[in-house]
């Protein structure tokens, strides 16, 4: 017997229409070079509908890819809705990617038009001649005086949108593509992930729930995560689902600017990669953060010491979330369960440092990569983390590398190594490619980094493997000291000693000025390895005889 419920398509237009009607008095705030711009949801929604009309004016095809090359602004959020609500495909471009990768991505996705913030024109204009199918470039004036090139494709956003008619939104098929985002790609060209109307709808619902990000109508949400990074972690969609105010930092992504905005705009909810929260840590005493109720960290492991420092100063830890561009991206959140209250303070902090629980809609398993054998959830066995669910990718756009990343029974191979405890809480050990392989055993670079970053003199720590004649690889720690702090190699190794097996101890500590970062602000081990390509382990560094 079948259920007798309507076969209702899960698409974005009804979500938009509901927000437009119900939350017209809520606001989107954008920080600009000329001060703060405020727009009511009602005005924003009207602009979003005219933007939809503007896409018709430009003659963008029914399934046309519409690129954005932009900061976090209300206009960018309008694009997030206008494009898929007219059936087209939003394609967010990472403004910090290498030129060749951007060229590849724009051409691979067949972008027909790109919306660009004027302040980004100096970067963008150099790339424009390499874009094969781009017929229009819509320049969004953000107060910057960057020169608009003399090119017939250039169109002024204001003129275009003011001259366009508002349109009715509607999409018939929930499986239609709604947005694309390319993974930064550590090797080879980036890979295109294509979100559907349905996947964004379900991801948005999940992100609202207490098992997701738990965003409420009363929130004022500041996405520090760039809108071009991994579907902005749902933060261009979920606040609109729930009627929360949005506070958008524009180009002001420095820790001081973010701190000032949180304070002046009474932000309650914010999210970003751990390096942002590391940068803001020294400012916690200098600004008023009393409005904040939740800070989310993800994209790379949030060091326990960092989360604890926030908890001690602000009374709220950093809520740890895990995901990938391929997972829309919210795939697990480190939520506390009521039974955690019985744990010691130390155990609670350990619990929070885990990547946490998959929400309803995401299933996970850990397996032996070569055999596919499923491993037990005992928090000891570690294996490749695989996930599946309605907002998890099933393949990459027009890419023959898809086969490597998906199992024959339909799970996404994340490339992360994890253990899972009996309740289902995920603990990421490392990325497969970052594990240090010593004497046939694995060493978790993440574990060592987290321990090192708990030392008061250490601002940043990244551990990489370097070749070793006997052990194949040995870990070395690259450490950035806090301003004015001193700590030597021996002190840092002694600090690790009580916490890890002897053979895990790094063979060397290299002091550097800064850990190189990726285009989205994560530690870039790839660049760090390149930086240390000529590094040779000091003679006698490994306690070789004792390792095995
Ligand atoms: P990129 O490969 O460019 O970093 P993504 O932003 O999609 O692309 O990154 C996904 C990866 O980021 C995950 O596979 C995982 O290795 C890492 N990651 C994301 N969130 C966390 C987290 N909370 N803890 C540890 N690693 C994380």
PDB file of C-alpha atoms in Angstrom, residues 436-439 443 463-469 471-476 502-507 537 541-544 547:
ATOM      1  CA  UNK A 436      51.996  10.836   8.232  1.00  0.00           C
ATOM      2  CA  UNK A 437      53.001   7.302   7.301  1.00  0.00           C
ATOM      3  CA  UNK A 438      55.722   6.200   9.689  1.00  0.00           C
ATOM      4  CA  UNK A 439      57.004   2.620   9.637  1.00  0.00           C
ATOM      5  CA  UNK A 443      50.258   9.386  12.663  1.00  0.00           C
ATOM      6  CA  UNK A 463      52.429  19.001  10.993  1.00  0.00           C
ATOM      7  CA  UNK A 464      53.646  17.409   7.772  1.00  0.00           C
ATOM      8  CA  UNK A 465      55.478  14.209   6.911  1.00  0.00           C
ATOM      9  CA  UNK A 466      58.987  14.400   5.473  1.00  0.00           C
ATOM     10  CA  UNK A 467      60.783  11.511   3.779  1.00  0.00           C
ATOM     11  CA  UNK A 468      62.840   9.271   6.032  1.00  0.00           C
ATOM     12  CA  UNK A 469      65.198   6.518   4.874  1.00  0.00           C
ATOM     13  CA  UNK A 471      60.559   4.987   8.459  1.00  0.00           C
ATOM     14  CA  UNK A 472      59.297   6.154   5.074  1.00  0.00           C
ATOM     15  CA  UNK A 473      58.035   9.400   6.602  1.00  0.00           C
ATOM     16  CA  UNK A 474      58.467  11.210   9.878  1.00  0.00           C
ATOM     17  CA  UNK A 475      56.419  14.110  11.211  1.00  0.00           C
ATOM     18  CA  UNK A 476      57.850  17.576  11.646  1.00  0.00           C
ATOM     19  CA  UNK A 502      56.644   8.233  21.614  1.00  0.00           C
ATOM     20  CA  UNK A 503      56.856   7.345  17.935  1.00  0.00           C
ATOM     21  CA  UNK A 504      54.330  10.077  17.169  1.00  0.00           C
ATOM     22  CA  UNK A 505      56.603  12.826  18.524  1.00  0.00           C
ATOM     23  CA  UNK A 506      57.758  15.121  15.680  1.00  0.00           C
ATOM     24  CA  UNK A 507      61.402  14.699  14.737  1.00  0.00           C
ATOM     25  CA  UNK A 537      65.881  16.153   8.795  1.00  0.00           C
ATOM     26  CA  UNK A 541      66.664  13.585  14.778  1.00  0.00           C
ATOM     27  CA  UNK A 542      64.530  10.452  14.933  1.00  0.00           C
ATOM     28  CA  UNK A 543      64.844   8.266  17.925  1.00  0.00           C
ATOM     29  CA  UNK A 544      65.049   5.606  15.172  1.00  0.00           C
ATOM     30  CA  UNK A 547      60.398   3.872  17.042  1.00  0.00           C
TER      31      UNK A 547
END
